[in-house]
Coordinates of C-alpha atoms in Angstrom, one line a residue:
Chain A
M1470 CA -1.1 -120.4 149.1
N1471 CA -3.7 -118.1 150.4
S1472 CA -7.1 -119.7 149.7
E1473 CA -8.9 -116.3 149.6
L1474 CA -7.2 -115.4 146.3
K1475 CA -9.4 -115.8 143.3
S1476 CA -8.6 -118.2 140.5
H1477 CA -8.0 -117.0 136.9
K1478 CA -11.5 -118.1 136.0
K1479 CA -13.2 -115.9 138.5
M1480 CA -11.1 -112.8 138.1
E1481 CA -11.9 -109.6 136.1
P1482 CA -10.1 -109.7 132.8
G1483 CA -7.1 -107.4 132.1
G1484 CA -6.4 -107.0 135.8
L1485 CA -9.3 -104.6 136.3
T1486 CA -10.1 -103.9 139.9
E1487 CA -12.6 -101.8 141.8
P1488 CA -11.9 -98.0 141.9
A1489 CA -9.7 -96.4 144.6
S1490 CA -8.4 -99.8 145.5
S1491 CA -5.0 -98.2 146.2
L1492 CA -6.5 -97.0 149.5
K1493 CA -6.4 -100.6 150.7
N1494 CA -2.7 -100.8 150.2
K1495 CA -1.3 -98.9 153.2
T1496 CA 2.1 -97.6 152.1
G1497 CA 3.1 -95.7 155.2
S1498 CA 5.3 -98.5 156.4
W1499 CA 8.0 -97.5 153.9
R1500 CA 8.7 -94.4 156.0
S1501 CA 12.0 -93.8 157.8
M1502 CA 11.2 -90.1 158.8
R1503 CA 7.9 -88.8 159.9
P1504 CA 6.5 -85.2 160.0
K1505 CA 5.8 -83.9 163.5
W1506 CA 3.1 -81.1 163.4
D1507 CA 2.9 -78.4 166.0
A1508 CA -0.7 -77.3 166.1
K1509 CA 0.1 -74.2 168.2
K1510 CA 2.5 -72.8 165.6
C1511 CA 0.4 -73.7 162.6
V1512 CA -1.3 -70.8 160.8
H1513 CA -3.4 -73.1 158.6
C1514 CA -2.1 -71.6 155.3
M1515 CA -2.6 -75.1 153.7
F1516 CA 0.7 -75.0 151.8
C1517 CA 1.5 -78.5 153.2
A1518 CA -1.9 -79.8 152.1
V1519 CA -1.4 -78.6 148.6
Y1520 CA 2.2 -79.8 148.3
C1521 CA 1.7 -83.2 149.8
P1522 CA 2.2 -85.7 146.9
D1523 CA 0.2 -88.4 148.6
N1524 CA -2.8 -86.4 149.8
C1525 CA -2.1 -87.2 153.4
I1526 CA -3.0 -83.8 154.8
L1527 CA -6.7 -83.0 154.8
A1528 CA -8.5 -79.9 156.0
K1529 CA -11.7 -79.7 158.0
K1530 CA -13.6 -76.4 158.1
G1531 CA -10.6 -74.4 157.0
K1532 CA -8.3 -76.0 159.6
R1533 CA -5.5 -78.4 158.9
T1534 CA -5.9 -81.9 160.6
E1535 CA -3.3 -84.5 161.6
T1536 CA -1.2 -86.1 158.9
D1537 CA -2.6 -89.4 157.7
L1538 CA 0.4 -91.6 158.6
N1539 CA -1.2 -94.7 156.8
Y1540 CA 0.1 -93.3 153.5
C1541 CA 2.8 -90.7 154.5
K1542 CA 6.2 -91.8 153.2
G1543 CA 8.1 -89.2 155.0
C1544 CA 9.3 -87.2 152.0
G1545 CA 9.5 -84.0 154.0
I1546 CA 8.0 -81.7 151.4
C1547 CA 5.4 -80.4 154.0
A1548 CA 8.2 -79.5 156.4
N1549 CA 10.1 -77.8 153.6
V1550 CA 7.2 -75.6 152.5
C1551 CA 5.9 -74.6 155.9
P1552 CA 6.4 -70.8 156.3
V1553 CA 6.2 -70.9 160.1
N1554 CA 8.3 -74.1 160.8
A1555 CA 5.3 -75.8 162.3
I1556 CA 6.4 -79.2 160.9
K1557 CA 9.6 -81.0 161.8
M1558 CA 10.9 -84.2 160.4
V1559 CA 11.9 -86.7 163.1
K1560 CA 13.4 -90.2 162.8
E1561 CA 10.6 -92.8 162.7
H1562 CA 11.9 -94.8 165.6
E1563 CA 12.4 -91.7 167.8
G1564 CA 9.1 -89.9 167.0
G1565 CA 7.1 -93.0 167.4
K1566 CA 4.7 -91.5 169.8
K1567 CA 2.0 -89.4 168.2
Chain B
M1039 CA -2.4 -115.0 81.1
K1040 CA -3.9 -118.5 81.1
T1041 CA -2.4 -121.8 81.7
H1042 CA -3.7 -125.4 81.4
I1043 CA -3.2 -127.7 84.4
T1044 CA -4.5 -131.1 85.2
F1045 CA -5.5 -131.8 88.7
Q1046 CA -7.0 -135.2 89.8
N1047 CA -7.2 -136.0 86.0
K1048 CA -9.4 -133.0 85.3
L1049 CA -8.2 -130.3 83.0
I1050 CA -8.4 -126.9 84.7
V1051 CA -8.0 -123.6 83.0
K1052 CA -6.5 -121.4 85.5
K1053 CA -5.7 -117.7 85.4
I1054 CA -2.2 -117.2 86.8
G1055 CA -2.0 -114.2 89.1
A1056 CA -5.7 -114.1 89.9
P1057 CA -5.8 -114.2 93.6
R1058 CA -9.5 -114.7 94.2
K1059 CA -12.1 -117.3 93.8
K1060 CA -15.4 -116.5 92.1
I1061 CA -17.5 -113.9 93.8
P1062 CA -21.2 -114.7 93.8
H1063 CA -22.3 -111.2 94.7
D1064 CA -24.1 -108.3 93.0
I1065 CA -21.5 -106.4 91.0
K1066 CA -23.2 -103.1 91.9
K1067 CA -22.3 -103.5 95.5
K1068 CA -18.6 -103.5 95.0
T1069 CA -15.9 -101.4 93.4
M1070 CA -12.7 -102.5 91.7
L1071 CA -9.9 -100.1 92.7
A1072 CA -6.2 -99.9 91.9
L1073 CA -4.6 -99.7 95.3
T1074 CA -1.3 -100.5 96.9
G1075 CA -1.2 -102.8 99.9
G1076 CA -0.7 -99.7 102.1
E1077 CA -3.7 -97.9 100.5
A1078 CA -5.8 -101.1 100.9
A1079 CA -5.1 -101.0 104.6
A1080 CA -6.0 -97.3 104.7
M1081 CA -9.2 -98.1 102.8
A1082 CA -10.1 -100.7 105.4
M1083 CA -9.3 -98.2 108.1
K1084 CA -11.5 -95.6 106.4
Q1085 CA -14.4 -98.0 106.4
V1086 CA -13.8 -99.0 110.0
N1087 CA -13.7 -95.3 110.9
P1088 CA -11.9 -95.8 114.2
D1089 CA -12.6 -93.4 117.1
V1090 CA -8.9 -92.8 117.6
A1091 CA -5.8 -93.3 115.5
A1092 CA -2.2 -92.7 116.7
V1093 CA 0.1 -91.7 113.9
Y1094 CA 3.9 -91.9 113.5
P1095 CA 5.6 -92.5 110.2
I1096 CA 8.1 -95.2 109.4
T1097 CA 9.1 -96.8 106.1
P1098 CA 7.4 -98.8 104.7
Q1099 CA 4.3 -98.3 106.8
T1100 CA 4.1 -94.5 106.0
P1101 CA 1.7 -94.9 102.9
I1102 CA -0.9 -96.5 105.2
M1103 CA -1.2 -93.6 107.6
A1104 CA -0.6 -91.1 104.8
A1105 CA -3.5 -92.5 102.8
F1106 CA -5.6 -92.6 105.9
S1107 CA -4.7 -89.0 106.7
N1108 CA -6.0 -88.0 103.3
Y1109 CA -9.4 -89.6 104.1
W1110 CA -9.3 -87.8 107.5
A1111 CA -8.5 -84.4 105.8
D1112 CA -11.3 -85.0 103.3
G1113 CA -13.7 -85.5 106.2
A1114 CA -14.4 -89.1 105.2
V1115 CA -13.8 -90.3 108.7
N1116 CA -14.4 -88.6 112.1
T1117 CA -11.4 -90.1 113.8
E1118 CA -9.5 -88.3 116.5
M1119 CA -5.9 -88.3 115.1
I1120 CA -3.1 -88.2 117.6
H1121 CA 0.2 -87.1 116.1
V1122 CA 2.7 -88.5 118.5
E1123 CA 6.5 -88.2 118.8
S1124 CA 7.4 -91.9 118.7
E1125 CA 6.0 -95.4 118.3
H1126 CA 6.3 -95.9 122.0
S1127 CA 3.9 -92.9 122.4
A1128 CA 1.7 -94.1 119.6
M1129 CA 1.0 -97.4 121.3
S1130 CA 0.7 -95.7 124.7
A1131 CA -1.9 -93.3 123.2
C1132 CA -3.7 -96.4 121.7
V1133 CA -3.8 -98.1 125.1
G1134 CA -5.2 -95.0 126.8
A1135 CA -7.9 -94.5 124.2
S1136 CA -8.8 -98.1 124.0
A1137 CA -9.2 -98.3 127.8
A1138 CA -11.4 -95.3 127.6
G1139 CA -13.7 -97.3 125.3
A1140 CA -12.7 -96.2 121.8
R1141 CA -12.2 -98.2 118.7
V1142 CA -8.5 -97.7 118.1
M1143 CA -6.1 -98.4 115.2
T1144 CA -2.5 -97.6 114.3
A1145 CA 0.2 -98.9 112.0
T1146 CA 3.9 -99.4 112.2
A1147 CA 6.9 -101.4 110.9
S1148 CA 10.3 -102.8 111.9
V1149 CA 12.2 -100.7 114.4
G1150 CA 9.0 -98.8 115.1
L1151 CA 7.4 -102.1 116.3
A1152 CA 10.6 -102.7 118.3
L1153 CA 10.2 -99.3 120.0
M1154 CA 6.6 -100.2 120.8
F1155 CA 7.6 -103.5 122.3
E1156 CA 7.2 -102.4 126.0
I1157 CA 3.6 -101.4 125.4
L1158 CA 2.6 -104.4 123.3
P1159 CA 2.0 -106.7 126.3
V1160 CA 0.3 -103.8 128.2
A1161 CA -2.3 -103.8 125.4
S1162 CA -2.8 -107.5 125.5
G1163 CA -2.5 -107.8 129.3
T1164 CA -5.1 -105.1 129.8
R1165 CA -7.2 -106.8 127.1
L1166 CA -7.5 -103.9 124.7
P1167 CA -8.6 -104.7 121.1
I1168 CA -6.3 -102.4 119.3
V1169 CA -5.8 -103.2 115.6
M1170 CA -2.4 -102.4 114.0
N1171 CA -1.4 -102.8 110.4
I1172 CA 2.2 -103.8 109.9
A1173 CA 4.3 -103.5 106.8
N1174 CA 7.0 -106.1 107.6
R1175 CA 10.5 -104.8 107.5
A1176 CA 13.9 -106.0 108.6
L1177 CA 15.4 -104.9 112.0
S1178 CA 18.6 -102.9 112.2
A1179 CA 21.6 -103.3 112.1
P1180 CA 22.7 -103.1 109.4
I1181 CA 20.1 -100.6 108.5
N1182 CA 17.6 -101.9 106.0
I1183 CA 14.2 -100.8 104.9
H1184 CA 13.0 -104.0 103.0
C1185 CA 10.9 -106.9 103.8
D1186 CA 11.5 -109.7 106.3
Y1187 CA 9.5 -110.8 109.3
S1188 CA 12.1 -110.2 112.0
D1189 CA 9.9 -107.4 113.5
T1190 CA 6.6 -109.3 114.0
M1191 CA 8.3 -112.6 114.7
A1192 CA 10.0 -111.0 117.6
T1193 CA 6.7 -110.0 119.1
R1194 CA 4.8 -113.2 118.5
D1195 CA 4.6 -114.3 122.1
Q1196 CA 3.1 -111.1 123.4
G1197 CA -0.6 -111.9 123.3
W1198 CA -1.3 -110.2 119.9
I1199 CA -3.3 -112.0 117.2
Q1200 CA -1.2 -112.1 114.1
I1201 CA -2.7 -112.4 110.6
Y1202 CA -0.4 -112.4 107.5
S1203 CA -1.6 -111.2 104.1
E1204 CA -0.5 -112.4 100.7
N1205 CA -1.7 -109.4 98.7
A1206 CA -3.6 -106.1 98.9
Q1207 CA -7.0 -107.8 98.7
E1208 CA -6.1 -109.9 101.8
V1209 CA -4.8 -106.9 103.6
Y1210 CA -8.1 -105.1 103.1
E1211 CA -10.2 -108.1 104.2
N1212 CA -8.0 -109.2 107.0
T1213 CA -8.0 -105.7 108.5
L1214 CA -11.8 -105.8 108.6
L1215 CA -11.8 -109.3 110.1
A1216 CA -9.2 -108.4 112.7
V1217 CA -11.2 -105.5 114.0
K1218 CA -14.2 -107.7 114.6
L1219 CA -12.1 -110.6 115.9
A1220 CA -10.1 -108.4 118.3
E1221 CA -13.2 -106.9 119.8
S1222 CA -15.0 -110.2 120.2
I1223 CA -12.3 -111.6 122.5
N1224 CA -10.7 -108.3 123.8
L1225 CA -7.2 -109.0 122.5
P1226 CA -5.1 -106.7 120.2
A1227 CA -4.4 -107.8 116.6
M1228 CA -1.7 -107.2 114.0
V1229 CA -2.4 -107.5 110.3
C1230 CA 0.8 -108.0 108.5
Q1231 CA 1.8 -107.4 104.9
D1232 CA 5.2 -107.4 103.2
G1233 CA 6.9 -104.0 103.3
F1234 CA 7.3 -102.7 99.7
L1235 CA 6.5 -106.0 98.1
T1236 CA 2.8 -105.6 99.0
S1237 CA 2.7 -102.2 100.7
H1238 CA 3.9 -100.3 97.6
S1239 CA 2.7 -102.5 94.8
I1240 CA -0.5 -101.5 93.0
E1241 CA -3.1 -104.3 92.5
N1242 CA -6.7 -104.4 91.5
I1243 CA -8.7 -104.9 94.7
I1244 CA -12.4 -105.3 95.3
V1245 CA -13.8 -102.9 97.8
Y1246 CA -17.2 -103.2 99.4
P1247 CA -19.5 -100.2 100.3
D1248 CA -18.8 -98.4 103.5
D1249 CA -22.3 -98.9 104.9
I1250 CA -22.2 -102.7 104.4
I1251 CA -18.8 -102.9 106.1
R1252 CA -19.9 -100.7 108.9
K1253 CA -23.0 -102.7 109.5
F1254 CA -20.8 -105.8 109.6
L1255 CA -18.5 -104.3 112.2
G1256 CA -21.1 -102.6 114.3
T1257 CA -19.8 -100.5 117.2
R1258 CA -17.4 -101.6 119.9
K1259 CA -19.0 -102.7 123.1
P1260 CA -16.1 -102.1 125.6
Y1261 CA -15.9 -104.0 128.8
R1262 CA -16.0 -101.5 131.7
P1263 CA -14.5 -98.5 129.9
L1264 CA -12.8 -95.7 131.8
L1265 CA -15.1 -93.1 130.4
D1266 CA -18.1 -94.8 132.0
V1267 CA -17.7 -92.5 135.0
K1268 CA -20.8 -93.8 136.8
N1269 CA -19.2 -97.2 137.1
P1270 CA -15.6 -96.4 138.0
V1271 CA -12.8 -99.0 137.6
T1272 CA -9.1 -99.2 138.1
Y1273 CA -7.0 -99.9 135.0
G1274 CA -3.4 -101.0 135.1
P1275 CA -3.1 -102.0 138.7
L1276 CA 0.0 -103.5 140.4
Q1277 CA -0.2 -107.3 140.6
L1278 CA 2.7 -109.0 142.1
Q1279 CA 3.1 -112.6 143.2
N1280 CA -0.6 -112.7 144.1
Y1281 CA -2.4 -112.1 140.8
Y1282 CA 0.0 -111.5 137.8
F1283 CA 0.1 -115.2 136.9
E1284 CA -3.7 -115.5 136.8
T1285 CA -4.1 -112.4 134.6
K1286 CA -1.5 -113.7 132.1
K1287 CA -3.3 -117.1 132.0
Q1288 CA -6.5 -115.2 131.1
V1289 CA -4.7 -113.7 128.1
E1290 CA -3.7 -117.2 127.0
D1291 CA -7.2 -118.5 127.4
A1292 CA -8.6 -115.6 125.3
M1293 CA -6.0 -116.3 122.7
N1294 CA -7.1 -119.9 122.5
K1295 CA -10.7 -118.7 122.2
A1296 CA -9.6 -116.7 119.2
K1297 CA -9.2 -119.9 117.2
K1298 CA -12.9 -120.6 117.2
E1299 CA -13.9 -116.9 117.0
Y1300 CA -11.7 -116.4 113.9
L1301 CA -13.8 -118.9 112.0
I1302 CA -17.1 -117.4 113.3
V1303 CA -16.1 -113.9 112.3
G1304 CA -14.7 -115.2 109.0
K1305 CA -18.1 -116.8 108.2
S1306 CA -20.0 -113.6 108.7
L1307 CA -17.4 -111.7 106.6
K1308 CA -17.8 -114.3 103.9
K1309 CA -21.4 -113.3 103.5
I1310 CA -20.1 -110.0 102.1
T1311 CA -16.9 -111.0 100.3
G1312 CA -17.5 -114.6 99.3
T1313 CA -13.9 -115.5 100.5
D1314 CA -13.2 -118.4 102.8
Y1315 CA -11.3 -117.3 105.9
E1316 CA -9.4 -120.3 107.0
Y1317 CA -6.5 -120.7 109.4
F1318 CA -4.3 -121.4 106.3
E1319 CA -4.7 -121.8 102.6
S1320 CA -4.1 -125.2 101.1
Y1321 CA -3.0 -125.0 97.5
F1322 CA -3.0 -128.4 95.8
L1323 CA -2.1 -129.8 99.2
E1324 CA -4.7 -132.6 99.5
D1325 CA -3.0 -135.1 97.1
A1326 CA 0.5 -133.6 97.3
E1327 CA 3.6 -135.6 98.3
Y1328 CA 5.9 -132.6 98.8
A1329 CA 4.9 -129.2 100.1
I1330 CA 6.2 -125.8 101.0
I1331 CA 5.0 -123.9 104.0
T1332 CA 5.4 -120.2 103.9
M1333 CA 3.4 -117.0 104.3
S1334 CA 2.6 -113.6 102.7
S1335 CA 3.8 -112.7 99.2
T1336 CA 6.2 -115.6 98.8
A1337 CA 3.1 -117.8 98.9
G1338 CA 2.1 -116.1 95.6
T1339 CA 5.4 -116.9 94.0
T1340 CA 5.2 -120.5 95.3
K1341 CA 1.7 -120.9 93.7
V1342 CA 3.1 -120.1 90.3
V1343 CA 5.8 -122.7 90.8
V1344 CA 3.3 -125.3 92.0
D1345 CA 1.1 -124.6 88.9
K1346 CA 4.2 -125.2 86.7
L1347 CA 5.3 -128.4 88.4
R1348 CA 1.7 -129.7 88.6
A1349 CA 1.6 -129.3 84.8
Q1350 CA 4.6 -131.5 84.6
G1351 CA 2.7 -134.1 86.7
K1352 CA 4.7 -133.5 89.9
K1353 CA 2.7 -133.9 93.1
V1354 CA 3.6 -130.7 94.9
G1355 CA 1.6 -128.3 97.0
L1356 CA 1.7 -125.2 99.2
L1357 CA 0.4 -124.4 102.7
K1358 CA 0.1 -120.6 103.2
I1359 CA -0.1 -119.5 106.8
K1360 CA -2.7 -116.8 107.4
L1361 CA -3.5 -116.9 111.1
Y1362 CA -0.1 -117.3 112.8
R1363 CA -1.1 -116.4 116.4
P1364 CA -2.9 -118.2 117.8
F1365 CA -1.3 -121.3 116.1
V1366 CA -3.7 -124.1 115.4
Y1367 CA -1.5 -127.2 115.9
E1368 CA -4.2 -129.8 115.3
E1369 CA -5.5 -128.4 112.1
Y1370 CA -1.9 -128.0 110.7
G1371 CA -1.2 -131.6 111.7
K1372 CA -4.2 -132.9 109.8
A1373 CA -3.3 -131.0 106.7
L1374 CA 0.3 -132.1 106.7
I1375 CA 0.3 -135.7 107.9
H1376 CA 0.0 -137.4 104.5
L1377 CA 3.1 -135.6 103.0
K1378 CA 6.5 -137.2 102.4
G1379 CA 8.5 -134.1 102.7
I1380 CA 7.9 -130.5 103.9
A1381 CA 10.1 -127.5 103.4
V1382 CA 9.4 -124.6 105.8
L1383 CA 10.4 -121.3 104.4
D1384 CA 11.1 -118.7 107.1
R1385 CA 11.8 -115.0 106.2
S1386 CA 13.3 -114.4 109.7
L1387 CA 16.2 -115.7 111.6
T1388 CA 16.1 -117.0 115.1
I1389 CA 19.7 -116.4 116.0
G1390 CA 20.9 -119.3 118.1
A1391 CA 17.9 -121.6 117.6
E1392 CA 15.5 -122.9 114.9
C1393 CA 13.3 -120.5 112.9
P1394 CA 9.8 -119.6 114.2
I1395 CA 7.5 -121.3 111.6
Y1396 CA 9.8 -124.3 111.4
T1397 CA 9.7 -124.7 115.2
D1398 CA 5.9 -124.5 115.2
I1399 CA 5.5 -127.0 112.4
K1400 CA 8.0 -129.4 114.0
S1401 CA 5.9 -129.2 117.3
T1402 CA 2.8 -129.9 115.2
L1403 CA 4.2 -133.1 113.7
F1404 CA 5.8 -134.2 117.0
N1405 CA 2.4 -133.8 118.8
M1406 CA 0.7 -135.9 116.0
Y1407 CA 3.3 -138.6 116.3
V1408 CA 3.3 -138.8 120.1
N1409 CA -0.4 -138.8 120.4
A1410 CA -1.1 -141.2 117.5
K1411 CA -2.4 -144.7 118.5
K1412 CA -0.8 -146.2 115.4
K1413 CA 2.7 -145.2 114.6
F1414 CA 3.1 -143.8 111.1
E1415 CA 5.8 -142.5 108.8
I1416 CA 6.3 -138.9 109.9
P1417 CA 6.8 -136.3 107.1
K1418 CA 10.4 -135.3 106.7
L1419 CA 11.1 -131.6 107.5
Q1420 CA 13.6 -129.1 106.2
S1421 CA 14.1 -125.5 107.4
Y1422 CA 15.0 -122.9 104.9
T1423 CA 15.7 -119.2 105.6
Y1424 CA 15.3 -116.8 102.7
G1425 CA 14.9 -113.2 101.8
L1426 CA 16.4 -111.5 104.8
G1427 CA 16.5 -107.7 104.3
G1428 CA 14.2 -108.0 101.3
R1429 CA 16.5 -110.2 99.2
D1430 CA 14.5 -111.4 96.2
I1431 CA 13.3 -115.0 96.0
F1432 CA 12.7 -116.3 92.5
E1433 CA 10.6 -119.1 91.0
S1434 CA 13.8 -121.0 90.3
D1435 CA 14.7 -120.9 94.0
I1436 CA 11.4 -122.4 94.9
E1437 CA 11.7 -125.0 92.2
S1438 CA 15.1 -126.1 93.5
V1439 CA 13.5 -126.4 97.0
F1440 CA 11.0 -128.8 95.6
E1441 CA 13.8 -130.7 93.8
E1442 CA 15.7 -131.1 97.0
L1443 CA 12.6 -132.3 98.7
E1444 CA 12.0 -134.9 96.0
K1445 CA 15.6 -136.1 96.2
G1446 CA 15.3 -136.5 100.0
K1447 CA 18.0 -134.0 100.7
L1448 CA 16.7 -133.3 104.2
S1449 CA 18.5 -132.6 107.5
N1450 CA 18.1 -130.9 110.8
E1451 CA 20.6 -128.2 109.6
K1452 CA 19.2 -124.8 108.6
K1453 CA 19.5 -124.2 104.9
Y1454 CA 19.6 -120.8 103.2
I1455 CA 18.1 -119.6 99.9
G1456 CA 20.1 -117.0 98.0
L1457 CA 22.9 -116.7 100.5
R1458 CA 26.4 -116.2 99.2

């Protein structure tokens, strides 16, 4: 057993944990397809950022940034809604290089 | 109606049907009202004035929430009423509201409780002190709307405190007690009464003023509520092999703590009502040779029979279960150990195994026997199942149970009362 885990006497009751603790649980490893973003084609309409169900696409100063692959599950919604086809879904093992 | 009984060579004049002991309090502070068990529960709810109540009708619970809705419509309470589309939603709404920090109540029965089942351990596992009134009713099929305890007995392992009430007065007082008890240990509680037998029968009950009850209850002090946005917290996380086991152990620890807390809360409620709040009621049990163990309204019928047989000089008694979960094994053991024979009357069937109360009493006696330094004659036990689907149980039925006990007709086989 992992000795870092708390005993039932030292835990918060009812399974309560600190807020936003889901950020610690990186779920991107489930992915079999990954979105490949072409920055040259992108018109920064932010459709993908709005539609991403896992909040993996963030904007900085009105510009789209790289997809956060720590949480991206490869659902492909961003590629589907992109009006200029700037996002392509590639197989995880083939598109491994960023 | 008065009857003369001798007990320990003293002549006692006893009023049959009077459920209460003497009340040493100022008569101006209390009101006698004619209420059904359902209305008594609603009266308690009115005095509790919960922040949120989720409402969905089901026979025979409907009069509880109907009466409470009247108080709400009259402006007697400032509860947020949520009219949901099912019991599953009712309990889910309660869980959300309770996690937000509200004092939450609801009520249900039978298949409604069965539909809630998924959310019951969510409430206990998340440690939310929701209080729910239950009008016990049989489970389908065949469809049946009358009293037995199949519904609550099926949920007895899910971390809910269970208190069973014999009459409308007990429903009223137990509901008040349950709110305070639940909030003191952060576990949900059920207050059970017999569907129709209690929930629809009018009795005289004594009601105490709202302000006294509200002072007794105080306000809920929630532990890390969701609406405390300055101190955010995650509710309902995923806990797999790493933490689930520990969280469930915490629920069990809290339930064990409820044993002590029940007596403490009971003592502070006694200052208002003058009633003793014990784990169980012993009726002529101290010097009895044979006893019946049962709960709720059947205990009332048994008391009449015990009075009658005591008048004939027979040493019989009754143990009425009040707090059923948590189950206080040691205290039961001490109360039962001197008996020659015990009949356990269950109003529910554990299909394929022994009945719930019988199993618990058997464990109690076994524990006593195994842990005793000197071996002793263990009381003989007999399991009876009765009254499924609301089938009547008569005084004569209970008399014949006592007769069988005296004759020593006891076995490990289940026996049935009133079965054709």
